Amino acid sequence: MDTAQLDQDASSLSLAATLADRIGEAIATGIYAPGSKLDEVELADRYGVSRTPVREALIQLGAAGFITMRPRRGASVAQISALRLVEMFDVMAELEAFCARLAARRSSPEELAQLRLTHLACEEAVKVNDPEVYYLRNESFHHMLYKLSHNDFLEEQALALSRRLRPYRRLQLRVRSRVLSSFSEHGEVVDAICAGSEDQAALAIRSHVTVQGERFADLMTSMIGKTQAEV
Amino acid sequence: MDTAQLDQDASSLSLAATLADRIGEAIATGIYAPGSKLDEVELADRYGVSRTPVREALIQLGAAGFITMRPRRGASVAQISALRLVEMFDVMAELEAFCARLAARRSSPEELAQLRLTHLACEEAVKVNDPEVYYLRNESFHHMLYKLSHNDFLEEQALALSRRLRPYRRLQLRVRSRVLSSFSEHGEVVDAICAGSEDQAALAIRSHVTVQGERFADLMTSMIGKTQAEV
DNA sequence: TAGTTAAATATTGTATACATATTTAATCCT
DNA sequence: AGGATTAAATATGTATACAATATTTAACTA
């Protein structure tokens, strides 16, 4: 019948691919602490596979920047210094600023309505006062922004970097006041985009994402506060 | 004696790593045409190794975006559509604009002098009228810009994306007039950065990198003009 | 002859085995 | 005893072997 049988089956994915996901998730969650060594045989029998798919997964994670690989001396969870973290957030801010600019320029009324919806979802999370829920809704909001850029490549790049920064973003939202200010900053972004004000939208999201001043202090304290399994 | 023997030895690199370089270079050079399938065993005995390091190299190249891998149906050289190419150049432009902005903000007089030197090197290439030399000097100029951002992560990201766009950049410079305008645009960027004019620097480099209008036409014609081994 | 089905072939994914480098432990010497 | 040297142990890198899935080819049916 349908000659083009789309292979959506998740179970058909290779072991290496699913392993990369699982290990990557474990790193993001903090199960494997930054700097800790990732032993191939240990991972292999932890996940019940041979070394081959483990190695392939590690190579993927290395390319994505989650782990660092040194020849002949194995892989270890990437250790991101405070300076580099700020650098990464700076780039993230610039990517999102570009997204916001394009969103303001290109979004249809329907798309703007969708954006407002995700913003409302964040508001609910604020009311419920659940940081974990807000974290998720916040993520959706930003992802929506990437999509509204109407630049698929940009969307992919933004998603990739946001994945890398995920654990640190979660840390920031541990602070109640940060959730509140985060939400209000979202509001400015939404307003600017809906008004078609490119520059204003770019500025708003840039200052929302950039880590500086007290934001930096918050991030640092929350990072050193939680050891290992948190950061 | 020196306990910390730094392992700079290139020969000590793994086969997989060097393979990724070689295959990646072959893709960039156009030896493997976009869309063409990369057979593991063929690559293996072409390079005189087993399938294992070949697979690892392919995974790396896949993560970097040079090839696309579909489960159970192998790897093929990434086929970049015209639309996606424009998208990628748009992001490249934005990254470089950020670099230029930071360069204008942070560069020391010595660094500015270095920037002018690389610009002068481009001028020589223009005079000699050798597109291939200009291509190389141009690359150095942009790399210098990345470095002057004083943001190592940004520099890495910009380098990675510029590597992906390399073959297309080379194509653009096939057109003599493009070399001339490229050089004069560089001049504007240098002037703005040396003057500390962030906005102007960002604007100049952005319009320099972005593919639009006749630039787009040039790129497209040069792409369809050269079949296979060129693009 | 066109279309469908089934067998054969080829290719990818994974496991195991081997080679080589690195780390750790033990030994030796001053 | 302390540091350096050497040897054993451990881990990574590569090759080969096997398993599972796609693709191709051939046979068959309507």
Short mmCIF file of C-alpha atoms (C1' of nucleotides) in Angstrom, two decimals:
data_model
loop_
_atom_site.label_atom_id
_atom_site.label_comp_id
_atom_site.label_asym_id
_atom_site.label_seq_id
_atom_site.Cartn_x
_atom_site.Cartn_y
_atom_site.Cartn_z
CA MET A 1 0.00 0.00 0.00
CA ASP A 2 1.87 3.02 1.23
CA THR A 3 5.30 2.55 -0.24
CA ALA A 4 6.76 5.28 1.96
CA GLN A 5 6.48 3.53 5.27
CA LEU A 6 7.77 6.04 7.77
CA ASP A 7 9.84 4.41 10.45
CA GLN A 8 8.75 6.21 13.57
CA ASP A 9 9.27 3.13 15.67
CA ALA A 10 11.39 4.16 18.63
CA SER A 11 12.28 0.57 19.42
CA SER A 12 14.01 0.28 16.06
CA LEU A 13 16.67 2.75 17.14
CA SER A 14 20.14 1.38 17.62
CA LEU A 15 21.44 0.59 21.07
CA ALA A 16 24.14 3.21 20.67
CA ALA A 17 21.58 5.93 20.01
CA THR A 18 19.41 5.05 22.99
CA LEU A 19 22.52 4.71 25.12
CA ALA A 20 23.62 8.19 24.14
CA ASP A 21 20.23 9.43 25.29
CA ARG A 22 20.31 7.54 28.57
CA ILE A 23 23.87 8.42 29.46
CA GLY A 24 23.32 12.00 28.34
CA GLU A 25 20.24 12.20 30.53
CA ALA A 26 22.20 10.76 33.44
CA ILE A 27 24.86 13.41 32.95
CA ALA A 28 22.28 16.19 32.75
CA THR A 29 20.59 14.90 35.88
CA GLY A 30 23.89 14.84 37.66
CA ILE A 31 24.05 11.11 38.24
CA TYR A 32 27.50 11.23 36.71
CA ALA A 33 29.25 14.19 38.29
CA PRO A 34 31.31 16.59 36.20
CA GLY A 35 34.90 15.42 35.91
CA SER A 36 34.09 11.85 36.86
CA LYS A 37 35.50 9.17 34.63
CA LEU A 38 33.18 7.12 32.46
CA ASP A 39 34.50 3.60 32.37
CA GLU A 40 33.50 1.77 29.23
CA VAL A 41 33.20 -1.71 30.71
CA GLU A 42 31.38 -0.36 33.74
CA LEU A 43 28.84 1.41 31.53
CA ALA A 44 28.64 -1.64 29.32
CA ASP A 45 27.51 -4.04 32.00
CA ARG A 46 25.49 -1.38 33.77
CA TYR A 47 23.35 -1.10 30.66
CA GLY A 48 23.72 -4.75 29.76
CA VAL A 49 25.49 -4.28 26.46
CA SER A 50 28.98 -4.70 25.07
CA ARG A 51 31.61 -1.98 24.85
CA THR A 52 30.93 -1.28 21.20
CA PRO A 53 27.63 0.60 21.51
CA VAL A 54 28.94 2.27 24.66
CA ARG A 55 31.90 3.67 22.78
CA GLU A 56 29.69 4.88 19.97
CA ALA A 57 27.42 6.62 22.45
CA LEU A 58 30.40 8.24 24.16
CA ILE A 59 31.69 9.52 20.85
CA GLN A 60 28.31 11.12 20.18
CA LEU A 61 28.20 12.71 23.60
CA GLY A 62 31.74 13.92 23.12
CA ALA A 63 30.86 15.60 19.86
CA ALA A 64 27.88 17.24 21.53
CA GLY A 65 30.15 18.60 24.25
CA PHE A 66 28.72 16.68 27.17
CA ILE A 67 31.90 14.72 27.78
CA THR A 68 35.55 15.22 27.00
CA MET A 69 37.55 12.46 25.42
CA ARG A 70 41.30 12.23 25.55
CA PRO A 71 43.04 9.66 23.35
CA ARG A 72 43.98 6.52 25.19
CA ARG A 73 42.78 7.86 28.51
CA GLY A 74 39.07 7.61 28.24
CA ALA A 75 36.03 9.77 28.62
CA SER A 76 34.97 11.92 31.53
CA VAL A 77 32.00 14.15 32.15
CA ALA A 78 32.73 17.63 30.86
CA GLN A 79 33.73 20.04 33.56
CA ILE A 80 32.41 23.48 32.77
CA SER A 81 34.12 26.34 34.54
CA ALA A 82 32.19 29.35 35.75
CA LEU A 83 33.79 31.47 33.05
CA ARG A 84 32.88 29.07 30.30
CA LEU A 85 29.34 28.81 31.63
CA VAL A 86 28.96 32.57 31.35
CA GLU A 87 30.36 32.39 27.85
CA MET A 88 27.86 29.73 26.90
CA PHE A 89 24.96 31.70 28.33
CA ASP A 90 26.18 34.73 26.39
CA VAL A 91 26.02 32.79 23.15
CA MET A 92 22.67 31.33 24.13
CA ALA A 93 21.40 34.84 24.74
CA GLU A 94 22.56 35.96 21.33
CA LEU A 95 20.95 32.97 19.60
CA GLU A 96 17.69 33.59 21.38
CA ALA A 97 17.87 37.28 20.60
CA PHE A 98 18.12 36.37 16.95
CA CYS A 99 15.18 34.01 17.34
CA ALA A 100 13.12 36.75 18.96
CA ARG A 101 14.06 39.20 16.25
CA LEU A 102 13.00 36.79 13.53
CA ALA A 103 9.88 35.83 15.45
CA ALA A 104 8.82 39.46 15.64
CA ARG A 105 9.45 39.79 11.93
CA ARG A 106 7.88 36.60 10.66
CA SER A 107 5.21 35.29 12.99
CA SER A 108 1.60 34.98 11.87
CA PRO A 109 -1.28 35.98 14.17
CA GLU A 110 -1.96 32.30 14.84
CA GLU A 111 1.62 31.75 15.88
CA LEU A 112 1.54 34.79 18.13
CA ALA A 113 -1.56 33.35 19.76
CA GLN A 114 0.34 30.13 20.41
CA LEU A 115 3.17 32.07 21.96
CA ARG A 116 0.74 33.82 24.31
CA LEU A 117 -0.67 30.44 25.26
CA THR A 118 2.70 29.08 26.32
CA HIS A 119 3.20 32.27 28.28
CA LEU A 120 -0.13 31.73 30.05
CA ALA A 121 0.96 28.20 30.88
CA CYS A 122 3.99 29.70 32.61
CA GLU A 123 1.72 32.01 34.56
CA GLU A 124 -0.23 29.05 35.90
CA ALA A 125 3.00 27.45 37.02
CA VAL A 126 3.92 30.62 38.86
CA LYS A 127 0.55 30.63 40.62
CA VAL A 128 0.86 26.99 41.60
CA ASN A 129 4.30 27.90 42.92
CA ASP A 130 6.00 24.75 41.69
CA PRO A 131 9.52 25.44 40.42
CA GLU A 132 9.71 22.11 38.65
CA VAL A 133 6.55 22.78 36.70
CA TYR A 134 7.72 26.27 35.89
CA TYR A 135 11.01 24.85 34.70
CA LEU A 136 9.16 22.70 32.17
CA ARG A 137 6.76 25.43 31.03
CA ASN A 138 9.66 27.84 30.74
CA GLU A 139 11.42 25.35 28.52
CA SER A 140 8.38 25.09 26.28
CA PHE A 141 8.22 28.85 26.06
CA HIS A 142 11.80 29.11 24.86
CA HIS A 143 11.36 26.22 22.45
CA MET A 144 8.36 28.01 21.00
CA LEU A 145 10.56 31.03 20.47
CA TYR A 146 13.09 28.95 18.58
CA LYS A 147 10.35 27.60 16.34
CA LEU A 148 8.93 31.04 15.64
CA SER A 149 12.27 32.06 14.19
CA HIS A 150 11.21 30.10 11.12
CA ASN A 151 14.83 29.11 10.71
CA ASP A 152 15.10 25.36 11.21
CA PHE A 153 18.85 25.38 11.50
CA LEU A 154 18.76 28.12 14.09
CA GLU A 155 16.09 26.19 15.96
CA GLU A 156 18.30 23.10 16.03
CA GLN A 157 21.33 25.02 17.21
CA ALA A 158 19.37 26.77 19.93
CA LEU A 159 17.88 23.48 21.06
CA ALA A 160 21.28 21.83 21.20
CA LEU A 161 22.81 24.57 23.30
CA SER A 162 19.80 24.80 25.58
CA ARG A 163 20.11 21.08 26.22
CA ARG A 164 23.69 21.57 27.31
CA LEU A 165 22.71 24.37 29.65
CA ARG A 166 19.66 22.62 30.98
CA PRO A 167 21.00 21.54 34.38
CA TYR A 168 22.23 25.04 35.11
CA ARG A 169 18.95 26.61 34.08
CA ARG A 170 17.16 24.35 36.46
CA LEU A 171 19.49 25.44 39.23
CA GLN A 172 18.73 29.09 38.61
CA LEU A 173 15.02 28.51 38.99
CA ARG A 174 15.56 27.09 42.42
CA VAL A 175 15.42 30.64 43.64
CA ARG A 176 11.80 31.70 44.04
CA SER A 177 12.44 35.31 43.13
CA ARG A 178 14.09 34.18 39.92
CA VAL A 179 10.91 32.42 38.86
CA LEU A 180 8.94 35.59 39.35
CA SER A 181 11.33 37.84 37.47
CA SER A 182 11.71 35.20 34.78
CA PHE A 183 7.99 35.25 34.15
CA SER A 184 7.76 39.01 34.00
CA GLU A 185 10.69 39.10 31.58
CA HIS A 186 8.86 36.62 29.39
CA GLY A 187 6.00 39.09 29.34
CA GLU A 188 8.19 41.81 27.92
CA VAL A 189 9.43 39.45 25.23
CA VAL A 190 5.91 38.42 24.26
CA ASP A 191 4.73 42.02 24.10
CA ALA A 192 7.64 43.11 21.96
CA ILE A 193 7.25 40.23 19.55
CA CYS A 194 3.51 40.73 19.22
CA ALA A 195 4.13 44.43 18.61
CA GLY A 196 6.63 43.50 15.95
CA SER A 197 9.37 45.42 17.75
CA GLU A 198 12.44 43.46 16.71
CA ASP A 199 15.02 45.42 18.65
CA GLN A 200 12.99 45.49 21.81
CA ALA A 201 12.30 41.77 21.60
CA ALA A 202 15.97 41.04 21.07
CA LEU A 203 16.99 43.21 23.99
CA ALA A 204 14.39 41.72 26.29
CA ILE A 205 15.30 38.10 25.67
CA ARG A 206 19.00 38.85 25.72
CA SER A 207 18.92 40.33 29.18
CA HIS A 208 16.58 37.52 30.21
CA VAL A 209 19.08 34.84 29.26
CA THR A 210 22.41 36.47 29.99
CA VAL A 211 23.96 35.57 33.31
CA GLN A 212 25.23 38.66 35.04
CA GLY A 213 25.31 40.48 38.35
CA GLU A 214 23.09 38.94 40.97
CA ARG A 215 21.98 36.29 38.50
CA PHE A 216 25.57 35.13 38.39
CA ALA A 217 25.83 35.11 42.14
CA ASP A 218 22.62 33.09 42.38
CA LEU A 219 23.88 30.56 39.89
CA MET A 220 27.24 30.19 41.58
CA THR A 221 25.84 29.77 45.06
CA SER A 222 23.32 27.21 43.90
CA MET A 223 26.09 25.37 42.08
CA ILE A 224 28.48 25.15 44.96
CA GLY A 225 25.62 24.55 47.37
CA LYS A 226 24.58 21.32 45.70
CA THR A 227 27.43 18.91 45.33
CA GLN A 228 27.72 16.08 42.84
CA ALA A 229 24.30 14.71 42.11
CA GLU A 230 22.86 18.17 41.72
CA VAL A 231 25.21 20.11 39.55
CA MET B 1 62.75 14.45 33.84
CA ASP B 2 59.71 16.39 32.72
CA THR B 3 56.96 14.42 34.34
CA ALA B 4 54.27 16.27 32.44
CA GLN B 5 55.12 15.07 28.99
CA LEU B 6 52.61 16.82 26.83
CA ASP B 7 51.27 14.55 24.17
CA GLN B 8 51.36 16.76 21.10
CA ASP B 9 52.30 13.82 18.94
CA ALA B 10 49.88 13.74 16.06
CA SER B 11 50.74 10.15 15.31
CA SER B 12 49.44 9.15 18.73
CA LEU B 13 45.92 10.12 17.73
CA SER B 14 43.47 7.30 17.26
CA LEU B 15 42.72 5.99 13.83
CA ALA B 16 39.10 6.99 14.23
CA ALA B 17 40.07 10.61 14.89
CA THR B 18 42.38 10.89 11.92
CA LEU B 19 39.81 9.10 9.79
CA ALA B 20 37.18 11.64 10.77
CA ASP B 21 39.56 14.34 9.63
CA ARG B 22 40.40 12.66 6.36
CA ILE B 23 36.84 11.73 5.45
CA GLY B 24 35.61 15.14 6.58
CA GLU B 25 38.21 16.79 4.39
CA ALA B 26 37.19 14.59 1.49
CA ILE B 27 33.60 15.64 1.97
CA ALA B 28 34.51 19.32 2.18
CA THR B 29 36.64 19.00 -0.95
CA GLY B 30 33.75 17.39 -2.74
CA ILE B 31 35.42 14.03 -3.32
CA TYR B 32 32.34 12.48 -1.79
CA ALA B 33 29.39 14.24 -3.38
CA PRO B 34 26.41 15.35 -1.29
CA GLY B 35 23.84 12.62 -1.02
CA SER B 36 26.25 9.86 -1.95
CA LYS B 37 26.30 6.84 0.27
CA LEU B 38 29.32 6.13 2.44
CA ASP B 39 29.85 2.40 2.49
CA GLU B 40 31.58 1.25 5.65
CA VAL B 41 33.53 -1.64 4.16
CA GLU B 42 34.51 0.42 1.13
CA LEU B 43 35.86 3.19 3.35
CA ALA B 44 37.49 0.59 5.56
CA ASP B 45 39.64 -0.97 2.89
CA ARG B 46 40.14 2.33 1.12
CA TYR B 47 41.87 3.59 4.24
CA GLY B 48 43.30 0.23 5.14
CA VAL B 49 41.51 -0.21 8.45
CA SER B 50 38.65 -2.25 9.85
CA ARG B 51 35.05 -1.13 10.05
CA THR B 52 35.30 -0.17 13.71
CA PRO B 53 37.29 3.06 13.39
CA VAL B 54 35.34 3.90 10.24
CA ARG B 55 32.06 3.70 12.10
CA GLU B 56 33.42 5.83 14.93
CA ALA B 57 34.58 8.44 12.46
CA LEU B 58 31.20 8.43 10.73
CA ILE B 59 29.45 8.94 14.04
CA GLN B 60 31.64 11.95 14.74
CA LEU B 61 30.98 13.41 11.31
CA GLY B 62 27.30 12.76 11.78
CA ALA B 63 27.26 14.64 15.06
CA ALA B 64 29.08 17.52 13.40
CA GLY B 65 26.44 17.64 10.68
CA PHE B 66 28.61 16.64 7.75
CA ILE B 67 26.78 13.42 7.13
CA THR B 68 23.33 12.09 7.91
CA MET B 69 22.88 8.71 9.47
CA ARG B 70 19.70 6.73 9.34
CA PRO B 71 19.40 3.65 11.53
CA ARG B 72 20.05 0.45 9.68
CA ARG B 73 20.50 2.20 6.38
CA GLY B 74 23.88 3.72 6.63
CA ALA B 75 25.51 7.09 6.28
CA SER B 76 25.44 9.48 3.37
CA VAL B 77 26.98 12.86 2.77
CA ALA B 78 24.65 15.56 4.05
CA GLN B 79 22.63 17.20 1.36
CA ILE B 80 22.11 20.83 2.16
CA SER B 81 19.23 22.51 0.42
CA ALA B 82 19.47 26.09 -0.80
CA LEU B 83 17.03 27.17 1.90
CA ARG B 84 18.99 25.51 4.65
CA LEU B 85 22.21 26.98 3.33
CA VAL B 86 20.73 30.45 3.61
CA GLU B 87 19.59 29.63 7.12
CA MET B 88 23.07 28.50 8.07
CA PHE B 89 24.65 31.62 6.65
CA ASP B 90 22.12 33.69 8.57
CA VAL B 91 23.19 32.07 11.82
CA MET B 92 26.85 32.40 10.84
CA ALA B 93 26.27 36.10 10.23
CA GLU B 94 24.72 36.51 13.63
CA LEU B 95 27.54 34.67 15.38
CA GLU B 96 30.13 36.79 13.60
CA ALA B 97 28.17 39.93 14.38
CA PHE B 98 28.39 39.00 18.03
CA CYS B 99 32.10 38.36 17.64
CA ALA B 100 32.58 41.75 16.01
CA ARG B 101 30.58 43.44 18.73
CA LEU B 102 32.68 41.85 21.45
CA ALA B 103 35.86 42.52 19.52
CA ALA B 104 35.04 46.20 19.33
CA ARG B 105 34.32 46.19 23.03
CA ARG B 106 37.24 44.14 24.31
CA SER B 107 40.22 44.29 21.99
CA SER B 108 43.53 45.75 23.11
CA PRO B 109 45.58 48.01 20.83
CA GLU B 110 47.94 45.12 20.15
CA GLU B 111 45.07 42.92 19.10
CA LEU B 112 43.67 45.62 16.86
CA ALA B 113 47.08 45.86 15.23
CA GLN B 114 46.97 42.11 14.58
CA LEU B 115 43.55 42.46 13.02
CA ARG B 116 44.84 45.15 10.68
CA LEU B 117 47.71 42.88 9.72
CA THR B 118 45.41 40.06 8.66
CA HIS B 119 43.45 42.63 6.70
CA LEU B 120 46.61 43.76 4.96
CA ALA B 121 47.36 40.14 4.12
CA CYS B 122 44.00 39.99 2.37
CA GLU B 123 44.87 43.12 0.42
CA GLU B 124 47.99 41.46 -0.89
CA ALA B 125 45.96 38.50 -2.03
CA VAL B 126 43.61 40.84 -3.86
CA LYS B 127 46.54 42.48 -5.62
CA VAL B 128 48.04 39.16 -6.61
CA ASN B 129 44.60 38.30 -7.94
CA ASP B 130 44.64 34.72 -6.72
CA PRO B 131 41.20 33.61 -5.46
CA GLU B 132 42.65 30.59 -3.70
CA VAL B 133 45.09 32.70 -1.72
CA TYR B 134 42.38 35.20 -0.92
CA TYR B 135 40.17 32.37 0.26
CA LEU B 136 42.84 31.38 2.78
CA ARG B 137 43.62 34.92 3.95
CA ASN B 138 39.92 35.62 4.23
CA GLU B 139 39.57 32.60 6.44
CA SER B 140 42.37 33.83 8.69
CA PHE B 141 40.68 37.20 8.93
CA HIS B 142 37.43 35.70 10.11
CA HIS B 143 39.19 33.38 12.52
CA MET B 144 40.96 36.39 13.97
CA LEU B 145 37.58 37.97 14.50
CA TYR B 146 36.38 34.93 16.40
CA LYS B 147 39.43 35.07 18.61
CA LEU B 148 39.01 38.77 19.33
CA SER B 149 35.58 38.05 20.78
CA HIS B 150 37.47 36.84 23.85
CA ASN B 151 34.78 34.23 24.25
CA ASP B 152 36.35 30.82 23.74
CA PHE B 153 33.05 29.02 23.46
CA LEU B 154 31.81 31.47 20.87
CA GLU B 155 35.06 31.07 19.00
CA GLU B 156 34.63 27.29 18.93
CA GLN B 157 31.05 27.52 17.74
CA ALA B 158 31.93 30.00 15.03
CA LEU B 159 34.82 27.83 13.89
CA ALA B 160 32.63 24.75 13.75
CA LEU B 161 29.97 26.41 11.67
CA SER B 162 32.50 28.06 9.38
CA ARG B 163 34.03 24.65 8.75
CA ARG B 164 30.66 23.37 7.63
CA LEU B 165 30.15 26.29 5.31
CA ARG B 166 33.68 26.22 3.98
CA PRO B 167 33.04 24.63 0.57
CA TYR B 168 30.26 27.10 -0.17
CA ARG B 169 32.37 30.07 0.87
CA ARG B 170 35.04 28.96 -1.51
CA LEU B 171 32.48 28.80 -4.29
CA GLN B 172 31.37 32.35 -3.65
CA LEU B 173 34.91 33.63 -4.01
CA ARG B 174 35.11 32.14 -7.48
CA VAL B 175 33.51 35.32 -8.67
CA ARG B 176 36.18 37.98 -9.07
CA SER B 177 33.88 40.87 -8.15
CA ARG B 178 32.98 39.06 -4.97
CA VAL B 179 36.61 39.05 -3.88
CA LEU B 180 36.82 42.78 -4.37
CA SER B 181 33.62 43.60 -2.50
CA SER B 182 34.57 41.09 0.20
CA PHE B 183 37.80 42.92 0.83
CA SER B 184 36.19 46.35 0.98
CA GLU B 185 33.57 44.99 3.40
CA HIS B 186 36.37 43.71 5.58
CA GLY B 187 37.69 47.24 5.64
CA GLU B 188 34.45 48.56 7.05
CA VAL B 189 34.51 45.90 9.75
CA VAL B 190 38.08 46.70 10.73
CA ASP B 191 37.40 50.41 10.88
CA ALA B 192 34.31 49.97 13.01
CA ILE B 193 36.05 47.63 15.43
CA CYS B 194 39.08 49.89 15.77
CA ALA B 195 36.77 52.82 16.37
CA GLY B 196 35.00 50.82 19.03
CA SER B 197 31.68 51.16 17.23
CA GLU B 198 29.94 47.97 18.26
CA ASP B 199 26.73 48.45 16.33
CA GLN B 200 28.49 49.48 13.17
CA ALA B 201 30.89 46.56 13.38
CA ALA B 202 28.02 44.13 13.91
CA LEU B 203 26.09 45.55 10.99
CA ALA B 204 29.07 45.50 8.68
CA ILE B 205 30.03 41.90 9.31
CA ARG B 206 26.41 40.76 9.26
CA SER B 207 25.77 42.11 5.79
CA HIS B 208 29.18 40.78 4.76
CA VAL B 209 28.29 37.22 5.71
CA THR B 210 24.58 37.04 4.99
CA VAL B 211 23.65 35.51 1.66
CA GLN B 212 21.03 37.60 -0.06
CA GLY B 213 20.09 39.16 -3.35
CA GLU B 214 22.76 38.88 -5.98
CA ARG B 215 25.03 37.11 -3.50
CA PHE B 216 22.44 34.36 -3.39
CA ALA B 217 22.23 34.23 -7.17
CA ASP B 218 26.01 34.02 -7.39
CA LEU B 219 26.14 31.19 -4.92
CA MET B 220 23.39 29.24 -6.61
CA THR B 221 24.80 29.56 -10.09
CA SER B 222 28.25 28.54 -8.94
CA MET B 223 26.73 25.59 -7.12
CA ILE B 224 24.74 24.24 -10.01
CA GLY B 225 27.54 25.11 -12.39
CA LYS B 226 30.00 22.78 -10.74
CA THR B 227 28.61 19.32 -10.39
CA GLN B 228 29.67 16.68 -7.88
CA ALA B 229 33.32 17.04 -7.14
CA GLU B 230 33.03 20.78 -6.73
CA VAL B 231 30.06 21.41 -4.52
"C1'" DT C 1 3.77 -8.25 -18.62
"C1'" DA C 2 3.07 -6.06 -14.29
"C1'" DG C 3 2.80 -6.85 -9.64
"C1'" DT C 4 3.57 -9.58 -5.59
"C1'" DT C 5 6.04 -12.76 -2.79
"C1'" DA C 6 10.01 -15.30 -1.34
"C1'" DA C 7 14.72 -16.46 -1.36
"C1'" DA C 8 19.40 -14.75 -1.66
"C1'" DT C 9 22.64 -11.25 -0.85
"C1'" DA C 10 24.58 -7.43 1.18
"C1'" DT C 11 25.01 -4.15 4.99
"C1'" DT C 12 24.44 -2.47 9.40
"C1'" DG C 13 24.58 -3.31 14.53
"C1'" DT C 14 26.62 -5.75 18.35
"C1'" DA C 15 29.69 -8.92 20.73
"C1'" DT C 16 34.06 -10.88 21.48
"C1'" DA C 17 39.06 -11.26 20.93
"C1'" DC C 18 43.41 -9.30 20.47
"C1'" DA C 19 47.00 -5.38 20.49
"C1'" DT C 20 48.83 -1.47 22.55
"C1'" DA C 21 49.18 2.21 25.72
"C1'" DT C 22 48.53 3.84 30.46
"C1'" DT C 23 48.09 3.37 35.24
"C1'" DT C 24 49.27 1.11 39.39
"C1'" DA C 25 52.16 -1.87 42.20
"C1'" DA C 26 56.42 -3.74 43.26
"C1'" DT C 27 61.31 -3.78 43.22
"C1'" DC C 28 65.77 -1.94 43.34
"C1'" DC C 29 69.37 1.23 44.23
"C1'" DT C 30 71.69 5.11 46.41
"C1'" DA D 1 63.34 6.01 53.42
"C1'" DG D 2 62.74 8.21 49.06
"C1'" DG D 3 62.84 8.40 44.39
"C1'" DA D 4 63.45 6.14 40.17
"C1'" DT D 5 62.97 1.98 37.38
"C1'" DT D 6 60.69 -1.98 36.06
"C1'" DA D 7 56.88 -5.26 35.95
"C1'" DA D 8 52.04 -6.46 36.51
"C1'" DA D 9 47.41 -4.99 35.94
"C1'" DT D 10 43.99 -2.31 33.79
"C1'" DA D 11 41.80 0.26 30.12
"C1'" DT D 12 41.48 1.91 25.50
"C1'" DG D 13 41.83 1.17 20.38
"C1'" DT D 14 41.25 -1.96 16.60
"C1'" DA D 15 40.12 -6.22 14.22
"C1'" DT D 16 37.29 -10.03 13.50
"C1'" DA D 17 33.09 -12.81 14.13
"C1'" DC D 18 28.36 -13.20 14.55
"C1'" DA D 19 23.38 -11.54 14.45
"C1'" DA D 20 19.68 -8.96 12.68
"C1'" DT D 21 17.70 -6.10 9.35
"C1'" DA D 22 17.51 -4.02 4.40
"C1'" DT D 23 18.01 -4.45 -0.19
"C1'" DT D 24 18.23 -6.90 -4.27
"C1'" DT D 25 17.20 -10.62 -7.24
"C1'" DA D 26 14.48 -14.38 -8.73
"C1'" DA D 27 10.46 -16.89 -8.93
"C1'" DC D 28 5.69 -17.03 -9.25
"C1'" DT D 29 0.85 -15.64 -9.94
"C1'" DA D 30 -2.92 -13.29 -12.08
#
